[in-house]
Each structure stands twice: as structure tokens, then as C-alpha cells.
Coordinates of C-alpha atoms in Angstrom, one line a residue:
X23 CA 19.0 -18.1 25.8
X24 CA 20.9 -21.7 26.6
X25 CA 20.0 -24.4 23.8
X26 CA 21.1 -27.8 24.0
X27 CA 21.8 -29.9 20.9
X28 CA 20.9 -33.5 22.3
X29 CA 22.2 -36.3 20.3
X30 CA 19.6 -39.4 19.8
X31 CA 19.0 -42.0 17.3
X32 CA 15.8 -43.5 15.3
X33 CA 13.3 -45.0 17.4
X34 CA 11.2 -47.6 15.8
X35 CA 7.8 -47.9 16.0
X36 CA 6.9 -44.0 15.9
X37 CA 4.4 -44.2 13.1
X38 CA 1.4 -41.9 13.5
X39 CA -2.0 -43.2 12.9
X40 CA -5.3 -41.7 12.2
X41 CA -5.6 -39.8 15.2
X42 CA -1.9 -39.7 16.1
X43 CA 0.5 -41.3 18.0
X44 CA -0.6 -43.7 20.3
X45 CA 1.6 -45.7 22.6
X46 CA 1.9 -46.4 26.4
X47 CA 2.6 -44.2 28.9
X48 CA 5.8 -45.6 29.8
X49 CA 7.1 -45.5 26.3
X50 CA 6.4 -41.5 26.1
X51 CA 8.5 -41.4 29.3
X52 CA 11.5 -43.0 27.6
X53 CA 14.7 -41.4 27.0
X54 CA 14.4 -38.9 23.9
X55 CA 11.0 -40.7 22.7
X56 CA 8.6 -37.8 23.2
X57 CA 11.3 -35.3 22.0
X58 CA 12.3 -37.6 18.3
X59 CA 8.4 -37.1 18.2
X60 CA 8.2 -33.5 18.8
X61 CA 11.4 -33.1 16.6
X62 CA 9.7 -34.5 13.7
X63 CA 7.0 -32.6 14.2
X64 CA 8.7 -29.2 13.5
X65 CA 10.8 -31.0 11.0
X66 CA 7.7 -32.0 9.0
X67 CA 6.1 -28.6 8.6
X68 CA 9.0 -26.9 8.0
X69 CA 10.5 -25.6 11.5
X70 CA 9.0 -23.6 14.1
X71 CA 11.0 -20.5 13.4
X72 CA 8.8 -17.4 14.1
X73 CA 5.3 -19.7 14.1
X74 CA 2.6 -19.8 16.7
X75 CA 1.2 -23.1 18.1
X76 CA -1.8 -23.9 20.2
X77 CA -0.7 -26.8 23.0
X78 CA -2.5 -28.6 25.2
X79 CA -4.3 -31.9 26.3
X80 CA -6.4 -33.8 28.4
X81 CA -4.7 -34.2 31.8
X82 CA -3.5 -37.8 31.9
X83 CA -0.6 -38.9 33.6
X84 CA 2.1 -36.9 32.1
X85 CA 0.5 -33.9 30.3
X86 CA 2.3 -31.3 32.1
X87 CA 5.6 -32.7 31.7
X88 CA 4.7 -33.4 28.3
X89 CA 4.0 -29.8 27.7
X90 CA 6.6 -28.4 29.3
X91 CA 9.4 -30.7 27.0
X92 CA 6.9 -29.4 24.3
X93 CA 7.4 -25.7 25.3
X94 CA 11.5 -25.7 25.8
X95 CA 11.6 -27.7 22.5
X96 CA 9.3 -24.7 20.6
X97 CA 11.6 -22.1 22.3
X98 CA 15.0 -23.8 21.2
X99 CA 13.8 -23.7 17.6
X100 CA 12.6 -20.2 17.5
X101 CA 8.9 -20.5 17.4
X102 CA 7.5 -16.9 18.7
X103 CA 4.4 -18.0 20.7
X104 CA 2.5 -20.9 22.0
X105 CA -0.9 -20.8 23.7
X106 CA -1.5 -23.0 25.9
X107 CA -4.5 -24.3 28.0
X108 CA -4.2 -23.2 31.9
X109 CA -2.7 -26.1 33.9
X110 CA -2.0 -27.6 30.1
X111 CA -5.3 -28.1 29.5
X112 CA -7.3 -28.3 26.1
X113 CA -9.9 -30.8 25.3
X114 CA -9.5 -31.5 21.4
X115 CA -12.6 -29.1 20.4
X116 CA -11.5 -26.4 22.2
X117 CA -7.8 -26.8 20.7
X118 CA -9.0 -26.9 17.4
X119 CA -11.3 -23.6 17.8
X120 CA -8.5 -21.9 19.1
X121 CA -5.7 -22.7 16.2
X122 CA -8.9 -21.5 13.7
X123 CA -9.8 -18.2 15.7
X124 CA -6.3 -17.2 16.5
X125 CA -5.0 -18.5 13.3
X126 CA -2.0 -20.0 14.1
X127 CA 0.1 -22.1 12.3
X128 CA -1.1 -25.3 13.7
X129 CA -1.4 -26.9 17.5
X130 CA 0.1 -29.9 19.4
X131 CA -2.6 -32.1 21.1
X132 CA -1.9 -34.5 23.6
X133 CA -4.1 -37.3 24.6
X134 CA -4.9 -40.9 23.6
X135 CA -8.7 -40.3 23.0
X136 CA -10.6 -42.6 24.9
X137 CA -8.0 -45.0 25.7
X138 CA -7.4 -45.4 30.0
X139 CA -4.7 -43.2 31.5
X140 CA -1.9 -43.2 34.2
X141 CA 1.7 -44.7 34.5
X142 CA 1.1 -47.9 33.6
X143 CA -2.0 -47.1 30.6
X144 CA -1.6 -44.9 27.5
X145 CA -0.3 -42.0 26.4
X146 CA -0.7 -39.9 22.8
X147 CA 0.1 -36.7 20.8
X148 CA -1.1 -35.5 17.4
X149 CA -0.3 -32.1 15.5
X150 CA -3.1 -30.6 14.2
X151 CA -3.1 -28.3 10.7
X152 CA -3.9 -24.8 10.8
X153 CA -7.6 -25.6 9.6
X154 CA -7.7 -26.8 13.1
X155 CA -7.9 -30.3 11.9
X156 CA -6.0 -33.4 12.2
X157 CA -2.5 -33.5 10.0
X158 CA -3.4 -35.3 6.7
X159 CA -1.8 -38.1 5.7
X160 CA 0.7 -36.7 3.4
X161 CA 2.2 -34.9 6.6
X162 CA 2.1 -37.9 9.3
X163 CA 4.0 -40.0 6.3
X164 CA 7.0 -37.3 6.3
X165 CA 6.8 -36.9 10.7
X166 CA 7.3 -40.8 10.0
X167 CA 10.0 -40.8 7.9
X168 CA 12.1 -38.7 10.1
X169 CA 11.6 -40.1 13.4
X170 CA 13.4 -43.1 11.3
X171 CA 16.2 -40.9 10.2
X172 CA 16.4 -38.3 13.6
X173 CA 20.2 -37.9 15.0
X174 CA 19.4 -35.0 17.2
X175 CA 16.8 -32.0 18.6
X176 CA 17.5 -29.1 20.3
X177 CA 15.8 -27.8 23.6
X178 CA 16.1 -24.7 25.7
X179 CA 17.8 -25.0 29.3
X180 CA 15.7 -23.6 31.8
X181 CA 12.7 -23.7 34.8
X182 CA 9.5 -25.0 34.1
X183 CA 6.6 -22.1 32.2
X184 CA 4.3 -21.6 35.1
X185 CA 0.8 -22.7 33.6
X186 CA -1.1 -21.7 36.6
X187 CA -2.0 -18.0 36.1
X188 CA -3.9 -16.5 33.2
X189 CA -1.2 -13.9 30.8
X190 CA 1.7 -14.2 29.6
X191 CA 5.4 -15.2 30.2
X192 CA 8.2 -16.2 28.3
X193 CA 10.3 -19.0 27.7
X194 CA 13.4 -18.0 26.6
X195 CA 13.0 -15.7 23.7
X196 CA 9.4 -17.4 23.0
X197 CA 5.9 -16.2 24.4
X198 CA 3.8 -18.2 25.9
X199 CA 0.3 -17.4 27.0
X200 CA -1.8 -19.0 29.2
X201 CA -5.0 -18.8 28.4
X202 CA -8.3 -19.9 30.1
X203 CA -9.5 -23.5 28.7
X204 CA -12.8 -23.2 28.6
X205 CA -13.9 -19.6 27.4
X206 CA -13.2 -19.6 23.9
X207 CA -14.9 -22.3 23.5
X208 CA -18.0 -21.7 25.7
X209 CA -17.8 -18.5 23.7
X210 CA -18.5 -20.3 20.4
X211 CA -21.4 -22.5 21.9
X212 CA -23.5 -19.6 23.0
X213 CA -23.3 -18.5 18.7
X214 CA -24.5 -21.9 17.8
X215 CA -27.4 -22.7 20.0
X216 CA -30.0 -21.0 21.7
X217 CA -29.1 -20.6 25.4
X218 CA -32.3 -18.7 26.3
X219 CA -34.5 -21.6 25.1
X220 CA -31.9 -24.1 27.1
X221 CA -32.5 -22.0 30.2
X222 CA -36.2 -21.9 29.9
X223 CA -35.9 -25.8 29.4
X224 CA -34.0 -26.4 32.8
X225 CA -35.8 -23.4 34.6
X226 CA -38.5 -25.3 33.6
X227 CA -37.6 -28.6 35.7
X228 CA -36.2 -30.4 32.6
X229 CA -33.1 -33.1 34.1
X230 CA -30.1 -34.6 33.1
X231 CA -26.9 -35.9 34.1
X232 CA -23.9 -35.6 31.9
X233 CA -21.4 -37.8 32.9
X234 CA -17.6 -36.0 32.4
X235 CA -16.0 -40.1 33.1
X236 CA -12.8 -38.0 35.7
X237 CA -11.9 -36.3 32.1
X238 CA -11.2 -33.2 29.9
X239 CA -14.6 -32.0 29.9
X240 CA -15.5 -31.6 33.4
X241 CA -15.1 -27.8 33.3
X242 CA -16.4 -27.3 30.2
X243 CA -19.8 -29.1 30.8
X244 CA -19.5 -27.2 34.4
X245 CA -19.3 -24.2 33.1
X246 CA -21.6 -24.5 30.1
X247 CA -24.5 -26.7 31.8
X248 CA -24.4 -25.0 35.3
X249 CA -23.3 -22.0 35.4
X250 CA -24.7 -20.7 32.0
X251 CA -27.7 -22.5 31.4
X252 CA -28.7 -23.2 34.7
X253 CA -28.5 -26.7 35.4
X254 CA -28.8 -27.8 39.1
X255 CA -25.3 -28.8 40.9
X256 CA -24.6 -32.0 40.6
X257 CA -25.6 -32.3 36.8
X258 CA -22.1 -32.9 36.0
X259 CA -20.9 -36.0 37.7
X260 CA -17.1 -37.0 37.6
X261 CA -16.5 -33.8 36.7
X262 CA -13.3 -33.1 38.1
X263 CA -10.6 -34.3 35.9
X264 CA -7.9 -36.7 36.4
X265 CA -4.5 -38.5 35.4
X266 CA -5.9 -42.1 35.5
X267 CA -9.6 -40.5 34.6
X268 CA -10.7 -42.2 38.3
X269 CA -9.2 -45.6 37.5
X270 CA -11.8 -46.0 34.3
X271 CA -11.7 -46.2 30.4
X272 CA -12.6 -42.6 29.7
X273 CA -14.8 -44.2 26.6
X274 CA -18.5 -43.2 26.2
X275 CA -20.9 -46.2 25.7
X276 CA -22.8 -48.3 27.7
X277 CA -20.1 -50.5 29.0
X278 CA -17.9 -48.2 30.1
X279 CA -20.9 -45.5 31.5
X280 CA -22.1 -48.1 33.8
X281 CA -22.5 -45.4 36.5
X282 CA -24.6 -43.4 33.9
X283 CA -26.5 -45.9 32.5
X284 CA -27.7 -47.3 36.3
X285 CA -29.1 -43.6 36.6
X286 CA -31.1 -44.0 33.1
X287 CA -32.5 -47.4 33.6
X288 CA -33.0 -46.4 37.4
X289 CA -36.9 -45.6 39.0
X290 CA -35.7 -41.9 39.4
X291 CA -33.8 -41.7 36.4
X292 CA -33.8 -37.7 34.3
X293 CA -35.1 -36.7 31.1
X294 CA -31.3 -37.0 29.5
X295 CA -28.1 -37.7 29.9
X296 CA -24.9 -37.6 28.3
X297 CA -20.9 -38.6 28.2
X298 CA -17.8 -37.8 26.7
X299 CA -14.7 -39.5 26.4
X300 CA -10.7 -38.4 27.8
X301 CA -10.1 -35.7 25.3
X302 CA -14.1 -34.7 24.6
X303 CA -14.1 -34.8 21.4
X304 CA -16.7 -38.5 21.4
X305 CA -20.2 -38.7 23.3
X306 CA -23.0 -40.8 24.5
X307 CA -26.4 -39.7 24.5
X308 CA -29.3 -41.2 26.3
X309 CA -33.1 -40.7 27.2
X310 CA -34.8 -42.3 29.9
X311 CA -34.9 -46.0 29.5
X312 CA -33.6 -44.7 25.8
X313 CA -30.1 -45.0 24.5
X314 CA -29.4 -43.8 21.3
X315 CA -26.7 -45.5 19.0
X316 CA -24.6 -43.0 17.6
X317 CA -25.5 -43.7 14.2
X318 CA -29.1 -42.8 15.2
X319 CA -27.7 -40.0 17.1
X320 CA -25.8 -38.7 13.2
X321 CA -29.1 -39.1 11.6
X322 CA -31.6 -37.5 14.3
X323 CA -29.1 -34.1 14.7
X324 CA -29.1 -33.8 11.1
X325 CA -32.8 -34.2 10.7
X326 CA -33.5 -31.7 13.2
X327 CA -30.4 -29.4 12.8
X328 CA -32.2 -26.6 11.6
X329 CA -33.9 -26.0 15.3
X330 CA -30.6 -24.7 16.1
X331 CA -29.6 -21.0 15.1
X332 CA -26.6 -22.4 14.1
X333 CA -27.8 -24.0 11.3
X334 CA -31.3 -22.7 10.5
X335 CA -30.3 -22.0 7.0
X336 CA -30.0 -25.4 6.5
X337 CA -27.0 -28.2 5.7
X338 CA -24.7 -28.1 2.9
X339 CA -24.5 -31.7 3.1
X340 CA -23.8 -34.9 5.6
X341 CA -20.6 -37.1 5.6
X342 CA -20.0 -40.8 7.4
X343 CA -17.5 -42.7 8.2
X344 CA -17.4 -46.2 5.9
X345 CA -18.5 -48.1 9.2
X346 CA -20.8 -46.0 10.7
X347 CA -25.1 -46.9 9.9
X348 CA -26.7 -45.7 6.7
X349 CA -29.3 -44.1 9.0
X350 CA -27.9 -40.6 8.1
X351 CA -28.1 -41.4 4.4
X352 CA -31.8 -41.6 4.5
X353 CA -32.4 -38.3 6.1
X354 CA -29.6 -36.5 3.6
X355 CA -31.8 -38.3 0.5
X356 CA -34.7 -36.8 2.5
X357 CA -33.6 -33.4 2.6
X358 CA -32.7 -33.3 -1.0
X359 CA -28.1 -33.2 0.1
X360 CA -25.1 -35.3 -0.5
X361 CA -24.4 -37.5 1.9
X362 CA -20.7 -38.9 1.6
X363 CA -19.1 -42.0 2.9
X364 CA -15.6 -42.3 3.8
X365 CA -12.8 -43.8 5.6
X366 CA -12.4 -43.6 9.4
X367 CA -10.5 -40.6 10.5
X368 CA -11.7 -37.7 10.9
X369 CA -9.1 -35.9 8.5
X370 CA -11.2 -37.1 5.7
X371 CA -14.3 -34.9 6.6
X372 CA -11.6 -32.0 7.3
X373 CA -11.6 -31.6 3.2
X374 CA -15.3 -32.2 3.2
X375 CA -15.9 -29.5 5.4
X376 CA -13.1 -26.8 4.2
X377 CA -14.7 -27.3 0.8
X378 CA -18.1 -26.0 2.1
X379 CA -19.7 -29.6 1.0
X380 CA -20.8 -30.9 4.0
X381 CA -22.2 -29.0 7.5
X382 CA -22.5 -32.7 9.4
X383 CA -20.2 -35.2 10.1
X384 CA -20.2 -37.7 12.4
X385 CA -18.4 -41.6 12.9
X386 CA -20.3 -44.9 14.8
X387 CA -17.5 -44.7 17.4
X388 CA -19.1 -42.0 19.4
X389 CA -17.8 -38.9 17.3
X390 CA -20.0 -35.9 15.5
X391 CA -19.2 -33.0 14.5
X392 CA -19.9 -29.8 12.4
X393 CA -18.0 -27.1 10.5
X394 CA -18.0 -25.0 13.7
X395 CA -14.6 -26.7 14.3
X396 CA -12.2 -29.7 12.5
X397 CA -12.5 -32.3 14.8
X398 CA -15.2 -34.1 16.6
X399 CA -16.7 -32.7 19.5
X400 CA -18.8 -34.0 22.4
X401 CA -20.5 -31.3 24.3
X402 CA -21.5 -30.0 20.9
X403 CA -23.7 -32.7 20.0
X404 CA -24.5 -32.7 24.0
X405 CA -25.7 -28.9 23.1
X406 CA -27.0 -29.7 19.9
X407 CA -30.0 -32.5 21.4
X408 CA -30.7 -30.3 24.1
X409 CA -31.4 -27.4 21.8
X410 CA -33.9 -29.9 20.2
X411 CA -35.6 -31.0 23.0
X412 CA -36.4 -27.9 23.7
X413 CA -37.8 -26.9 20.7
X414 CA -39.6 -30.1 20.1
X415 CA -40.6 -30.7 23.7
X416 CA -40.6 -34.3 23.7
X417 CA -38.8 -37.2 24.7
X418 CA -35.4 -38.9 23.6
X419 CA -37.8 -41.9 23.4
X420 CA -40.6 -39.9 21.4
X421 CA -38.0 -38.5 19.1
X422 CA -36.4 -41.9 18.4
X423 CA -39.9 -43.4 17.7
X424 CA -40.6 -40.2 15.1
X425 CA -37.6 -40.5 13.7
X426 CA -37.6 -44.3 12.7
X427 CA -41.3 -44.0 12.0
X428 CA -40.3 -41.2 9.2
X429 CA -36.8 -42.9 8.0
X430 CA -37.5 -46.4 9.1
X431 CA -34.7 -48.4 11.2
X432 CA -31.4 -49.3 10.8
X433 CA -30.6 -51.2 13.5
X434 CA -27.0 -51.3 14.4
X435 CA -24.0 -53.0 16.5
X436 CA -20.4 -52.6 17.3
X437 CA -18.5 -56.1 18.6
X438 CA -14.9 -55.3 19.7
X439 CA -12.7 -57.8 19.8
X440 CA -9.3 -55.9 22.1
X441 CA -6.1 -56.9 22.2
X442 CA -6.2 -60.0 19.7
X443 CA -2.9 -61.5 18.6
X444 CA -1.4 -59.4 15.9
X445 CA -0.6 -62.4 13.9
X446 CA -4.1 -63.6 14.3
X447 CA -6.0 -60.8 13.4
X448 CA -4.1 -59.7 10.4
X449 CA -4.3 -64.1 9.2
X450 CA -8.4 -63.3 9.5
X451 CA -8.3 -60.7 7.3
X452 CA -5.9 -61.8 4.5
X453 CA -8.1 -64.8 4.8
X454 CA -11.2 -62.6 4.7
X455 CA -10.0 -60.3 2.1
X456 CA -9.1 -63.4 -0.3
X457 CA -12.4 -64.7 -0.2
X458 CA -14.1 -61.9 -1.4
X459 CA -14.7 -62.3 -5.0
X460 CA -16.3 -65.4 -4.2
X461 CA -18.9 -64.7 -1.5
X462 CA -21.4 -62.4 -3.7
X463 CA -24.8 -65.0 -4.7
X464 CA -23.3 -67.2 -2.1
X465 CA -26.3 -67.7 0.2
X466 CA -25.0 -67.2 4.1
X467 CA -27.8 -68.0 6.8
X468 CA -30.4 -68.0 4.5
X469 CA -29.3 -64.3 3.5
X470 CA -27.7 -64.0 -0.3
X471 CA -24.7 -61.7 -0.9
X472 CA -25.4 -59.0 -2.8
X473 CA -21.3 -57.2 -2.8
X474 CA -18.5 -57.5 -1.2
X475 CA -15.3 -56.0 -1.5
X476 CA -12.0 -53.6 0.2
X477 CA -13.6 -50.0 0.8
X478 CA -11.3 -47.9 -1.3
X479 CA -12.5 -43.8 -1.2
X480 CA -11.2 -41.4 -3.6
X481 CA -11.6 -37.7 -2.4
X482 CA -13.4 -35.4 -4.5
X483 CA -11.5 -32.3 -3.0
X484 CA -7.7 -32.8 -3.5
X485 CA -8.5 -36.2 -5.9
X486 CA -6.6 -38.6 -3.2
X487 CA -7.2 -42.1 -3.1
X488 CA -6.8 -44.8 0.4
X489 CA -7.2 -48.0 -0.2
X490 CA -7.7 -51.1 2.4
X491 CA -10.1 -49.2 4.6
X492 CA -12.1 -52.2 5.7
X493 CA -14.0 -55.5 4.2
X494 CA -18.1 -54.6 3.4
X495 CA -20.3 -57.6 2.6
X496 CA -24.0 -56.2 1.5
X497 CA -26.7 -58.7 1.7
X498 CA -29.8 -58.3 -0.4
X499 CA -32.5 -56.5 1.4
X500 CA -30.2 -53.9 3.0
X501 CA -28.1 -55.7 5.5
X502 CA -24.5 -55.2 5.6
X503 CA -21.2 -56.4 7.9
X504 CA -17.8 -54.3 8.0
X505 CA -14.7 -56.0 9.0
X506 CA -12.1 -53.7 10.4
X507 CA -9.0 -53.8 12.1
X508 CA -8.5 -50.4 14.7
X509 CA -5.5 -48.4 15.2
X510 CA -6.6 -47.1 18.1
X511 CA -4.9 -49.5 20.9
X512 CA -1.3 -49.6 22.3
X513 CA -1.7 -53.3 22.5
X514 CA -1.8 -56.3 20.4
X515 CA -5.0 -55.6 17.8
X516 CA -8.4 -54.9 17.9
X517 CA -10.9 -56.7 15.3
X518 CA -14.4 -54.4 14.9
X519 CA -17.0 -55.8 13.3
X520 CA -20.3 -53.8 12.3
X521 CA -23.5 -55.0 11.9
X522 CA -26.5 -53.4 10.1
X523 CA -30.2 -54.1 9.0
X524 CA -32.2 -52.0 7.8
X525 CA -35.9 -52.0 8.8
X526 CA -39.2 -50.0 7.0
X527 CA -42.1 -49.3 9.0
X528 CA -44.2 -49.3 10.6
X529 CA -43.7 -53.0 12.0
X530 CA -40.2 -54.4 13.4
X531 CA -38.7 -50.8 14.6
X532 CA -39.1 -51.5 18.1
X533 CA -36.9 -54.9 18.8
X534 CA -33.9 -55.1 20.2
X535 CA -30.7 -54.7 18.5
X536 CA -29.3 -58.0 19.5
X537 CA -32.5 -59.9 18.5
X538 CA -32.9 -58.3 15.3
X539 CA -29.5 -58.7 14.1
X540 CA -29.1 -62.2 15.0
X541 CA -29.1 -63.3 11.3
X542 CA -26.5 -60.6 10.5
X543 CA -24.6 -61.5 14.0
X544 CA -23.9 -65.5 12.8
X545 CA -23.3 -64.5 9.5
X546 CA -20.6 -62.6 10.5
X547 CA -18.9 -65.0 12.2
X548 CA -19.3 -68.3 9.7
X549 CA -18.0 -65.6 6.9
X550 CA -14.6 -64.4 9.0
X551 CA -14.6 -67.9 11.2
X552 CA -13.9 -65.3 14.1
X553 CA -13.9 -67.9 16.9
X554 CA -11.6 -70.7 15.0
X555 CA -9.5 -67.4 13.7
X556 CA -8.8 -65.8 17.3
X557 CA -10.2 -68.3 19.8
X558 CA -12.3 -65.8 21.0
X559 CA -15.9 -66.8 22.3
X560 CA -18.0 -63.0 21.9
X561 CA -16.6 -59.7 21.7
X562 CA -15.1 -57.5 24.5
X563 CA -17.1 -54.8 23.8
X564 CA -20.8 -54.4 22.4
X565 CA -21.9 -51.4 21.6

């Protein structure tokens, strides 16, 4: 076997967030960038001598190049197999199912989420643990500190692995098998949920639309929806994917969905319908003339897991991201289980879940999840509603109207503010976060302050602490405001700002969210002094 030693130097800027690395396209491409990254990789967890590695991703511009570098970089340092996805392939579920069935020693994902793809968008790789789950923190801070310090990285000399056809081949002295994306996981989905009641429910001329946005999860919601329970053609739209995801954001809410959401609110519109983002591991789920916040969306799958095989034994407990509504909280007091809150990142509920303490998990930015696997996962929760639709045989609508009748209301909103001035953003908050001992019994449109303070969580699994996970200001009554600022973009910063009121019944639970928050909504802004802080006017993005 040929192995070049290629001489390179530190490239700045390689710092690994929450859900990995995260940078454009065109920066990936660069000379020895993706391979310092890779390098580090190994380096962090030890080598890759005699190890076995799941790889794949979710097709943007530059997956299979990626994954071949990936491949010839595994091979050079001795690692003695990596499955990967057919075509390179894997949405993020399905990678992280198949590092915990095969029991690997970890898996390479590549993808940047939600973010847009192609040349000229974003690009992203991540290493997940062999729980399946994202690296934790402890592991991204050593790939860090050796992308600073990197002098060289080896890689085999030789033809590209052909990823086409199912088996195996070798690359050099390493194995690789191909393997088919979808089965495994499609596999695990028929164990969770009952697909003879999900047949009877389309046979029995219930419709839906599940919108695949030109991404990862095209074939998987293909295989699953039509083929295996029944669906009619046609109830995957977008479905095939692609590099630049059709030329959209790949991110599953209202704003984004537009083509979705015109079929909901439309005179012909089905009984359901669903999203998921680039890699599938976020969703959207809506009823007719219904859309469900995913906060609500949290709180209504754990109230009603137990209609699912999966879970009829009941949950071990919930878990929440800091931002995310207090919705869930309610039905975990309900059902006599913990309910934790922590920071955003789904490494956090990893522990949670490893530990047996929680079944649930889910974040406001469109990702839920369960023990089944360590990461988020969007045709779960997909699977998850339908299987209790048809047991409950009502509407989204009449299940939202239940549900808040039973827990009450929190009614909930997500401005985005993308791309804002680094310098700006990070000014609001040291402003913001300076204030804060002074702003509880200060009365702020006509609503008193009850708390405020830095979200610090300290994990009751390995006893970890993070600090600075975002600024929450509780009013009396209930309502709340979380300031955050997201790692998720390749550009500039962007400033998220939760809102959150909290409603009993049986009056109020059927306003809209922007009227009912309107209080909460000014508030926000005279506390942070968004506009005079980053000239901005609204938000980019509601959700």
C-alpha cells in the first residue's frame, strides 16, 4: 500500500461546535482543510489503527469527495473497516443506529444540518462516539487543540472506493463496505411502531404529504411511507435528494416549507404532513389548517407515547433543551417523571439517555428524539404522530385542542435574527448579561420580573458543569424570554430570542401566537434594545 506523509500547517478557525464543524463549502475545498480536520479526528481518539467507523452524509455539494479523502485518510492510518452509506449516503439517524448496532468505534458524519448547500453555501463534519451520539465536549476541545498544532497527515495513494454497489471492497489494506442506507434503519422503525395499524390508517383513505425539502431523507420516507405502509405515490414530495437541496434552505418550519405549508392551508389540503431538514435528523409537523410548534409537538409525543409498542411500558423520563417551551414539563409532572432541562446540543441528552433517565428528548429548533438512537431524528417523530393518529383517530387539530385543554397552553415563538455583526451581537449580550442582577422587581410592560440570570447546567451523570448557555428572564405569572446567540451559521451571528406564555384553560388557548405574546414580544426588545443594538427592524426568521 502507497501512503503519503503530506506536510501542512495549523489552520485557524477549525473549532468544532455543538453539532460539529460548520464552515462554507469553499473553505472545506481548501488545500489540506478537510484533511487537518480528519487528522485531528483520529488524533483525538487515539488513532484509527485496527478501528471500524461508520461514514457517511447527506449529499451536498461535496459529500463524495469528502468521503472518499475520508476513506484514503482511514486506510493510511490503519483503520480495518469503514461502512459507508451507498453513493455516501447516511442521514444522521441512520448513522447513528448503525455505529450502535454494529458497534463500532465511532462514525464520521458529514453535513451542515439544515444550513443551504452547494459550491458557494455550507459544508460540515462531526465525529460521532461509539454510543452513536455526538463527541462530547471533552473530545471536540482536544480535535481543537490539534488542528492548532497539526504539521502533517497521512493518506493512501490510490483510485477512488466505488460506492455504487452494495458489498465489499478494499481500500488499500482497509475494508470498506457499502451498505444500503436505508435498511437498517427502516429495519429499526418497523420494532418501534405499529406498521399494521399505519397500513390500515392509509388503506383506510387517511393523507399526507411529507415534504423530503431535495434532502437526505427522500429514500427513507420513500421507502418507509410508500412502499411499507402504503402511502399513495406522490406522498413524498422533493424526495429525490440533492447537492444544493433544489436551490432551498433544507430547514423545516413554515418559512422555509412554503411549498408544504400552501398544501396545508390549501381547499384540498390532507389530514397531515411533515418535513425534515438536510441531514433528517429535525422535523415539521402539521395538521390541516394546524401547525404544531415543536415544543407542542415534545409535549403531545410524550403524552401519548405509550400508543406506540415502542414505548408502551411507559417513559423513564423527558429532557429539554434550556430554550425549548415548558409544555413538556407539564405532561412529565403529569405522568409522575423527571423532566430535565439543559443546554442546547444534543450531546447533553446523550448522558441522559445512556444513563437510562430519560426515554424523550427533544429541542424548539425542530429536533426530537428517543433512546432508540443518540441523535435527533425526523422521520421518527414523523412515525411516531402517525402511530397516534391512528390509534386515537382524530385530528392534529383535535389532538392539539385535547392536549392544551388537559395541560393548558404555552404559547411559543422563535425570532431569528441571521447574520448580525459579530461585534454587535456579542456588545448585546455583554450588555444584556451586565444588566441582569438588576432587572428582577423591575416592572417591564406592565409585567414584573420575577429571575433572571446566565443558564449554567451541571450534569447529574458524569457531574460536568457549562456555563454561559443563554440569558432567561421569568416574569411573574409564567412568562419567560431566552436570549441566545447560535453556533449554527458559517456567517457573521445569529441572535435567537424565545418567547413564552403560559396559558390555563379553558379560555385564551385558542389565539394566535403572535397576538398573545405581544406583551412578551416588546418586552424583549426594550430589555436587549435589539433594534438600537443591531439596527435590525424584526427578525429574519419567525417560527
Amino acid at each position: 500500500m502507497s501512503v503519503l506523509s503530506i506536510e501542512t500547517t495549523p489552520i485557524e478557525g477549525q473549532k468544532p461546535g455543538t453539532s460539529g464543524l460548520r464552515k462554507t463549502t469553499r473553505t472545506f475545498m481548501g488545500k489540506h482543510y478537510l484533511e487537518n480536520f480528519v487528522a485531528s479526528i483520529f488524533g483525538a481518539i487515539g488513532g484509527a489503527e485496527g478501528k471500524t467507523f461508520v461514514l457517511g452524509g447527506d449529499g451536498r455539494y461535496f459529500n463524495d469527495r469528502a468521503v472518499q479523502v475520508i476513506l484514503r485518510m482511514a486506510a493510511a492510518e490503519g483503520a480495518a473497516r469503514v461502512i459507508v452509506g451507498q453513493g455516501g449516503i447516511l442521514s444522521t439517524p441512520a448513522a447513528s443506529n448503525l455505529i450502535r448496532k454494529r458497534g463500532t468505534d465511532g462514525g464520521i458524519i458529514l453535513s451542515a444540518s439544515h444550513n443551504p448547500g452547494g459550491i458557494d453555501a455550507d459544508f460540515g463534519i462531526k465525529f460521532n462516539g461509539p454510543n452513536g451520539g455526538p463527541a462530547p465536549e471533552s473530545l471536540t476541545a482536544k480535535m481543537h487543540d490539534l488542528t492548532t498544532r497539526i504539521v502533517g497527515y497521512r493518506i493512501w495513494e490510490g483510485a477512488d472506493v466505488d460506492m455504487s454497489s452494495l458489498g465489499e471492497t478494499s481500500c488499500g489494506d482497509m475494508t470498506v463496505e457499502v451498505v444500503d442506507p436505508v435498511a437498517d434503519y427502516a429495519q429499526l422503525m418497523e420494532g418501534l411502531f405499529d406498521f399494521s395499524a399505519l397500513k390500515a390508517l392509509f388503506a383506510g383513505g387517511f393523507t399526507m404529504r411529507f415534504d423530503a425539502m431535495h434532502a437526505v431523507t427522500g429514500p427513507y420516507a420513500t421507502e418507509i411511507l410508500e412502499r411499507r405502509l402504503g402511502a399513495p405515490a406522490g406522498t413524498v414530495m422533493n424526495g429525490s435528494p440533492s447537492p444544493d437541496f433544489g436551490g432551498g434552505h433544507p430547514d423545516p418550519n413554515p418559512t422555509w416549507a412554503k411549498e408544504l405549508m400552501a398544501v396545508m392551508t390549501g381547499p384540498d389540503a390532507p389530514d397531515f404532513g411533515a418535513a425534515s431538514d438536510g441531514d433528517g435528523d429535525r422535523n415539521m409537523i402539521v395538521g390541516r389548517g394546524a401547525y404544531v410548534t415543536p415544543s407542542d409537538s415534545l409535549a403531545v409525543l410524550a403524552a401519548n407515547a405509550t400508543l406506540a409498542p415502542g414505548y408502551a411500558k411507559g417513559l423513564a423520563g423527558v429532557a429539554r433543551s434550556m430554550p425549548t417551551s415548558r409544555a413538556v414539563d407539564r405532561v412529565a409532572e403529569a405522568l409522575g417523571i423527571e423532566a430535565y432541562e439543559t443546554p442546547t446540543g444534543w450531546k447533553f441528552f446523550g448522558n441522559l439517555l445512556d444513563a437510562g433517565k430519560v426515554t424523550l428528548c427533544g429541542e424548539e429548533s425542530a429536533g426530537t428524539g428517543s433512546d432508540h438512537v443518540r441523535e435527533k431524528d425526523g422521520l421518527w417523530a414523523v412515525l411516531l404522530w402517525l402511530n397516534i393518529l391512528a390509534e386515537r383517530k382524530i385530528s392534529v387539530a383535535e389532538i392539539m385542542a385535547d392536549h392544551w385543554k388537559t395541560y393548558g397552553r404555552n404559547y411559543y415563538s422563535r425570532h431569528d435574527y441571521e447574520a448580525v455583526e459579530t461585534g454587535k451581537a456579542n456588545a448585546l449580550m455583554e450588555r444584556l448579561e451586565a444588566k441582569l442582577a438588576d432587572l428582577p422587581g423591575t416592572i417591564v410592560q406592565g409585567t414584573t420580573v420575577e429571575a433572571a440570570d446566565q443558564f449554567a447546567y451541571d450534569d447529574p451523570v458524569d457531574g460536568s458543569r457549562s456555563e454561559g448557555q443563554g440569558v432567561r428572564v421569568i416574569f411573574e405569572g409564567g412568562a419567560r424570554i431566552v436570549f441566545r446567540l447560535s453556533g449554527t451559521g458559517t456567517q457573521g451571528a445569529t441572535l435567537r430570542v424565545y418567547l413564552e406564555d403560559r396559558v390555563e384553560g379553558p379560555e385564551g388557548l385558542d389565539r394566535p401566537a403572535d397576538e398573545a405574546l405581544q406583551t412578551i414580544i416588546a418586552a424583549a426588545d426594550e430589555i436587549a434594545q435589539i433594534r438600537e443594538m443591531t439596527g435590525r427592524n424584526k427578525p429574519d426568521v419567525t417560527t
